PDB file of C-alpha atoms in Angstrom:
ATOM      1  CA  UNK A   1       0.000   0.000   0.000  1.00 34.00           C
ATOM      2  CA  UNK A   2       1.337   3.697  -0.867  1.00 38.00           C
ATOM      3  CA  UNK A   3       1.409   5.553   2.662  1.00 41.00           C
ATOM      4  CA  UNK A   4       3.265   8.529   3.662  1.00 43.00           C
ATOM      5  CA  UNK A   5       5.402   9.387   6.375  1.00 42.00           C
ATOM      6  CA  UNK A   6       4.974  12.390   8.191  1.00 43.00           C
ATOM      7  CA  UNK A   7       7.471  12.801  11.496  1.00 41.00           C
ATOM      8  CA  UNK A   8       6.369  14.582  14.366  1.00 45.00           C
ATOM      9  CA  UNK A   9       9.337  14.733  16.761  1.00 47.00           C
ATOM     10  CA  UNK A  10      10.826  11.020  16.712  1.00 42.00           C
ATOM     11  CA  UNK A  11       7.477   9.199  16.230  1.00 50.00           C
ATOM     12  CA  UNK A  12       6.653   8.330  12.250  1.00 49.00           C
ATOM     13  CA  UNK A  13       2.970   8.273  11.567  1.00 53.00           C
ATOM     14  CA  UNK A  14       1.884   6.308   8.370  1.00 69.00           C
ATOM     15  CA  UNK A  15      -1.367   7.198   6.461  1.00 76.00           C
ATOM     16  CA  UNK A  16      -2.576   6.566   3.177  1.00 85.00           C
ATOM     17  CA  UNK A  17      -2.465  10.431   0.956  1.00 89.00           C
ATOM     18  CA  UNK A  18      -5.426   9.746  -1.087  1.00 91.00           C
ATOM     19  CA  UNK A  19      -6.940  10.309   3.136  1.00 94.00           C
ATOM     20  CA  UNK A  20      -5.869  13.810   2.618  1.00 94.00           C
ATOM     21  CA  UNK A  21      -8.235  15.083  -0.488  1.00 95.00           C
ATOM     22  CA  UNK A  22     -11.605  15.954   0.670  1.00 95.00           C
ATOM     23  CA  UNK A  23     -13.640  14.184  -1.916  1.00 95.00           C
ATOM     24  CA  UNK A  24     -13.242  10.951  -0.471  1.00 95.00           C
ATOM     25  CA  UNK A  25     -15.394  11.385   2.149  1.00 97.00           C
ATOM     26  CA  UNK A  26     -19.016  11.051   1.720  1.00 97.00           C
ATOM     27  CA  UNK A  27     -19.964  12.646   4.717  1.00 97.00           C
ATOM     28  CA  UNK A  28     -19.501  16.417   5.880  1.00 97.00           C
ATOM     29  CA  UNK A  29     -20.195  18.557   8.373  1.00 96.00           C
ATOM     30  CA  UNK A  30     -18.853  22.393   8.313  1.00 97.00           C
ATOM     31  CA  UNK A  31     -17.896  24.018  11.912  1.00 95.00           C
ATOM     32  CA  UNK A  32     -17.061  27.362  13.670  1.00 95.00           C
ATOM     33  CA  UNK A  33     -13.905  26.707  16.357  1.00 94.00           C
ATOM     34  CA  UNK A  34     -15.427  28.834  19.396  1.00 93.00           C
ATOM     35  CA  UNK A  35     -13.354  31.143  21.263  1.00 93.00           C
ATOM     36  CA  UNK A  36     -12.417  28.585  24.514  1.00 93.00           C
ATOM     37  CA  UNK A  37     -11.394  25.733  21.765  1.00 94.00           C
ATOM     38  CA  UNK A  38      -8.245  28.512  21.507  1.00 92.00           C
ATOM     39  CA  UNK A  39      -4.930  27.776  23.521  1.00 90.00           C
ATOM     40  CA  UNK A  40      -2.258  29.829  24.759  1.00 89.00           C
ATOM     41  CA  UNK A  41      -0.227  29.796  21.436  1.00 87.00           C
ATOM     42  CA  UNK A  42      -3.544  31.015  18.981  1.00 86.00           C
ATOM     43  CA  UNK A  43      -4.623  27.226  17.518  1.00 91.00           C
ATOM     44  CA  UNK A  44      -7.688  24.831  18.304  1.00 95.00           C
ATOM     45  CA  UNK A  45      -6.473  23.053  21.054  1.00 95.00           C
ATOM     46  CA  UNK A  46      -5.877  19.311  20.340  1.00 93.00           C
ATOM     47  CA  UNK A  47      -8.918  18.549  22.748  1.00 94.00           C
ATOM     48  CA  UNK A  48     -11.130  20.515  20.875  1.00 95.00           C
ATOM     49  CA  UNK A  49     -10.180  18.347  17.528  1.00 96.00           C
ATOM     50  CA  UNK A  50     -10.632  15.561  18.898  1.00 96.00           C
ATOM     51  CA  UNK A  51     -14.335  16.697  19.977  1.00 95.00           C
ATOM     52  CA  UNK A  52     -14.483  17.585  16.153  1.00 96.00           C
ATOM     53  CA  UNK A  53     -13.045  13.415  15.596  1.00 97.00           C
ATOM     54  CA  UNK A  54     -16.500  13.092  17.847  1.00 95.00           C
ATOM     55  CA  UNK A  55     -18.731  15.071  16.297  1.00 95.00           C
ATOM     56  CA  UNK A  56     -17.451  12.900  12.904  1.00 95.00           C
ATOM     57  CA  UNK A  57     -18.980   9.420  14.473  1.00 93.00           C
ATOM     58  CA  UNK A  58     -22.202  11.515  15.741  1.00 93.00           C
ATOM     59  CA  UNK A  59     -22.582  12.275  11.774  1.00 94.00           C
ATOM     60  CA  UNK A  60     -22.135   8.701  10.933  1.00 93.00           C
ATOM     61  CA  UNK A  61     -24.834   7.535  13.482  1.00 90.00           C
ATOM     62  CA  UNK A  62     -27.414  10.565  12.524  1.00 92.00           C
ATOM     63  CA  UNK A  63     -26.966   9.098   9.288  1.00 91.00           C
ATOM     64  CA  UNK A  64     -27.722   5.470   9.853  1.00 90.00           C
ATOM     65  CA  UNK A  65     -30.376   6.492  12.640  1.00 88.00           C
ATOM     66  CA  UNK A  66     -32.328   8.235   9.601  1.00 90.00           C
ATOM     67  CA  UNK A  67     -32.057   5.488   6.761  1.00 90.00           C
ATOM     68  CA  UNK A  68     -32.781   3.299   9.425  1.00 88.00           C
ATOM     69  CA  UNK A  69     -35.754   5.380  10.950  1.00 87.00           C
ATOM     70  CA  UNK A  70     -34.152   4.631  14.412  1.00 80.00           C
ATOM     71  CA  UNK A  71     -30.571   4.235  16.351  1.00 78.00           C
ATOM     72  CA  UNK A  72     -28.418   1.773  14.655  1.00 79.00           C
ATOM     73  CA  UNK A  73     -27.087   0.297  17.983  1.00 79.00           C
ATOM     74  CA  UNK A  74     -28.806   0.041  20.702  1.00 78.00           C
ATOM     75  CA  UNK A  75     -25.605   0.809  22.760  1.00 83.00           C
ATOM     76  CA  UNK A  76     -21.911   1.967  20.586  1.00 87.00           C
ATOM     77  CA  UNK A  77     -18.897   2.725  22.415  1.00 92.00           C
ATOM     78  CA  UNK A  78     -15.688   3.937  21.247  1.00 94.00           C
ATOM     79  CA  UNK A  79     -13.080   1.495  21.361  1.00 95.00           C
ATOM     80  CA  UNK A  80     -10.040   3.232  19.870  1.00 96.00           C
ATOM     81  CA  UNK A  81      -9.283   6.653  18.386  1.00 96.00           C
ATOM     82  CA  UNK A  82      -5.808   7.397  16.863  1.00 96.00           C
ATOM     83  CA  UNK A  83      -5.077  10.866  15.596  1.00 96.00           C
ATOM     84  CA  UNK A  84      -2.911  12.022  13.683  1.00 95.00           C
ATOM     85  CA  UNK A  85      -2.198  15.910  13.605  1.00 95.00           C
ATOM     86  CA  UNK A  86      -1.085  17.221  10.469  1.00 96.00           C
ATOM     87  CA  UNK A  87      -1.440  20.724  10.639  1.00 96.00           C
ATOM     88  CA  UNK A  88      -2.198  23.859  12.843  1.00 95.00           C
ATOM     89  CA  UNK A  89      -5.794  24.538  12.975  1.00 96.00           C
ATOM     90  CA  UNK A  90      -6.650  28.472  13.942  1.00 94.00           C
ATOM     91  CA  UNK A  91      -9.341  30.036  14.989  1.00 92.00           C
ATOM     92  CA  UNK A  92     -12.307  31.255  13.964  1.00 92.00           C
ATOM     93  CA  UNK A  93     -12.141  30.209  10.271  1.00 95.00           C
ATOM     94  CA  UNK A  94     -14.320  27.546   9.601  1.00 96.00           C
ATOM     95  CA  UNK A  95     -13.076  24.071   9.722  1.00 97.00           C
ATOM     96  CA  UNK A  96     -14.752  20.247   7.586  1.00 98.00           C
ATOM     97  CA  UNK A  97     -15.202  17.473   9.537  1.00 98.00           C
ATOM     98  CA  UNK A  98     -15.264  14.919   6.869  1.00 98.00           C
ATOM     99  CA  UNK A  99     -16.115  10.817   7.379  1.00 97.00           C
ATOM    100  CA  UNK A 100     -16.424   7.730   6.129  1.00 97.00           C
ATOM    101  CA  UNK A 101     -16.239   3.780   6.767  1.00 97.00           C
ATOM    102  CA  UNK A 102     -13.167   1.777   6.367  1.00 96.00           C
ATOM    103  CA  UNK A 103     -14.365  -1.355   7.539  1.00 96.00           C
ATOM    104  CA  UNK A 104     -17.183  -3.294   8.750  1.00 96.00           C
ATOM    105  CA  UNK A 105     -16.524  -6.387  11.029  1.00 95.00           C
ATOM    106  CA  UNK A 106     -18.981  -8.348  12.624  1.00 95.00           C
ATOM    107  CA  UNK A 107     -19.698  -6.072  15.856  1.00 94.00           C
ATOM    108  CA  UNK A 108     -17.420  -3.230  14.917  1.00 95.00           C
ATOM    109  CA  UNK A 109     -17.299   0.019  12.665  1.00 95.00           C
ATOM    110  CA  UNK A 110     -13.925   1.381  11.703  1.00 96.00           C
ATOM    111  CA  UNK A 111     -14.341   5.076  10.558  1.00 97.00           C
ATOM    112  CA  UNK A 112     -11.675   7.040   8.861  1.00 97.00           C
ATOM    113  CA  UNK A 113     -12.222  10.809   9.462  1.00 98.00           C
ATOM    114  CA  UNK A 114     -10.082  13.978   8.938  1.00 98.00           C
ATOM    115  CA  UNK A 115     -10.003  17.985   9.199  1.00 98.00           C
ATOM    116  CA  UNK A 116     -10.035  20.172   6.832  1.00 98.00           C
ATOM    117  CA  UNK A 117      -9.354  23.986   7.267  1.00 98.00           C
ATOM    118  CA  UNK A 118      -9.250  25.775   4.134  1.00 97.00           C
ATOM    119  CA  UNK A 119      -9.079  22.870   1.439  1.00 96.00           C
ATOM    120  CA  UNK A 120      -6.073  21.522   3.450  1.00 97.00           C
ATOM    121  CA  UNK A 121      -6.118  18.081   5.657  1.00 97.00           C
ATOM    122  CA  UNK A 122      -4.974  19.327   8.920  1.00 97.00           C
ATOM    123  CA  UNK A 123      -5.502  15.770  10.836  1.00 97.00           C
ATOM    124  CA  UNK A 124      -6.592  12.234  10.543  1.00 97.00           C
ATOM    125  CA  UNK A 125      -8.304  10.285  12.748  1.00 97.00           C
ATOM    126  CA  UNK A 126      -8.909   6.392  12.571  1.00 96.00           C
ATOM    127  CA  UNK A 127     -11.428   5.095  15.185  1.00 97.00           C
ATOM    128  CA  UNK A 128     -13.252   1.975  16.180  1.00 97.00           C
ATOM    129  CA  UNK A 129     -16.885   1.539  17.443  1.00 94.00           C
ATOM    130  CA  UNK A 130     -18.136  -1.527  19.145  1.00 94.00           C
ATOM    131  CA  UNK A 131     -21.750  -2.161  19.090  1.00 89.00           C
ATOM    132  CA  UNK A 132     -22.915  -3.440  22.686  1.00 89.00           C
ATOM    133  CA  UNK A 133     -25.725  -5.288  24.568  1.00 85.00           C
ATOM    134  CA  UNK A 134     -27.143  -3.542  27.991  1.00 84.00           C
ATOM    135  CA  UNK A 135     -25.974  -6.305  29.701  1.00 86.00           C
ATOM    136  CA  UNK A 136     -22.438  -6.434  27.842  1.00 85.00           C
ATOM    137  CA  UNK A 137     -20.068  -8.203  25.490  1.00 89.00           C
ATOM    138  CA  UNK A 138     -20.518  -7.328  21.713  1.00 90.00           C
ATOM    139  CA  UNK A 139     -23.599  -6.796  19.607  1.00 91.00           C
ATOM    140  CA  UNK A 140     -23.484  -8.184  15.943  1.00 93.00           C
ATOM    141  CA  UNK A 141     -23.923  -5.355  13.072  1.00 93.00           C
ATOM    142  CA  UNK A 142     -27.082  -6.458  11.682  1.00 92.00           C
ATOM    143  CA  UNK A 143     -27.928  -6.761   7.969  1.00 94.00           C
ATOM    144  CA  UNK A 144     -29.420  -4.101   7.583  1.00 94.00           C
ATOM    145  CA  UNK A 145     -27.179  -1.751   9.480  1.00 93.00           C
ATOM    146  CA  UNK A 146     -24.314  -3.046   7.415  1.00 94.00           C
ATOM    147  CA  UNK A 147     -26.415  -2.395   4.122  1.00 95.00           C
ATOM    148  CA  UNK A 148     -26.507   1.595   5.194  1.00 94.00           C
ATOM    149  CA  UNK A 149     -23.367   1.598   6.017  1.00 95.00           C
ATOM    150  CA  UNK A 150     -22.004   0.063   2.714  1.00 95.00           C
ATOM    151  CA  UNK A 151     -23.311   3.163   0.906  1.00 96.00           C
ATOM    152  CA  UNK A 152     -20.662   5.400   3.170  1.00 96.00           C
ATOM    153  CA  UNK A 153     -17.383   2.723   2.464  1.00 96.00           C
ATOM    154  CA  UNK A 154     -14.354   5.045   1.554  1.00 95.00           C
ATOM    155  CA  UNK A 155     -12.739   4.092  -2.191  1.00 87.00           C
ATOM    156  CA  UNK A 156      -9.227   3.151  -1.332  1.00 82.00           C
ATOM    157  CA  UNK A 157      -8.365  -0.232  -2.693  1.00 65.00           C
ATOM    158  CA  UNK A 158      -5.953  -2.492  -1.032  1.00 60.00           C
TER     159      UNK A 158
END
């Protein structure tokens, strides 16, 4: 697989760069960074982005809770995030949260995500959902859940 290397002090971070162009993503969402998502140094905060990584799966649910003409899940907690930040991200220009499925396993939903502030990827996040039952352990994706979520696959062949 092409992937590309981006080094942030000592640690390399591999991603696929057809991640960074916005039309890969079929889903989008356009925010305002508020005021307090600011730090000392002038950028959104690195807790605020990944509240934007959140806001990302939210989409992804709203979307399967309306084909679906109810919640997906009846319980989905995050099991992983991993972000990777690419770019400064400032304040107040508007910034894309933009989504999409990566893979579907049998009780899990792996979602690739990623910021964009002026037509430029500023970070990447890869994160796992885990459908649940009340009374715990894993809940299977249905067949119709996974037939929504088909529609919303991202096109990067292996």
């Amino acid at each position: 697989m092409d992937t590309h290397t981006c080094t942030r002090g000592r640690t390399p971070m591999r991603h696929d760069p057809r991640r960074l162009s916005q039309d890969l993503y079929p889903l989008r969402r356009t925010v305002t960074p508020l005021f307090g998502d600011v730090d000392a140094l002038g950028h959104v905060n690195n807790v605020s982005i990944a509240r934007y990584f959140e806001q990302a799966r939210v989409l992804v649910m709203e979307e399967l809770a309306s084909a679906l003409d109810g919640p997906a899940f009846e319980r989905a907690v995050l099991a992983r995030i991993e972000i990777d930040y690419l770019a400064e991200v400032f304040y107040p220009h508007e910034v894309v949260i933009s989504t999409g499925v990566l893979k579907i396993g049998t009780s899990s939903l792996v979602l690739g995500s990623a910021l964009f502030q002026h037509g430029r990827c500023v970070a990447l996040a890869t994160s796992v959902d885990v459908g649940t039952k009340p009374q715990g352990g894993a809940a299977p994706i249905s067949d119709e859940v996974r037939a929504v979520l088909d529609k919303y696959l991202l096109e990067l062949p292996n």
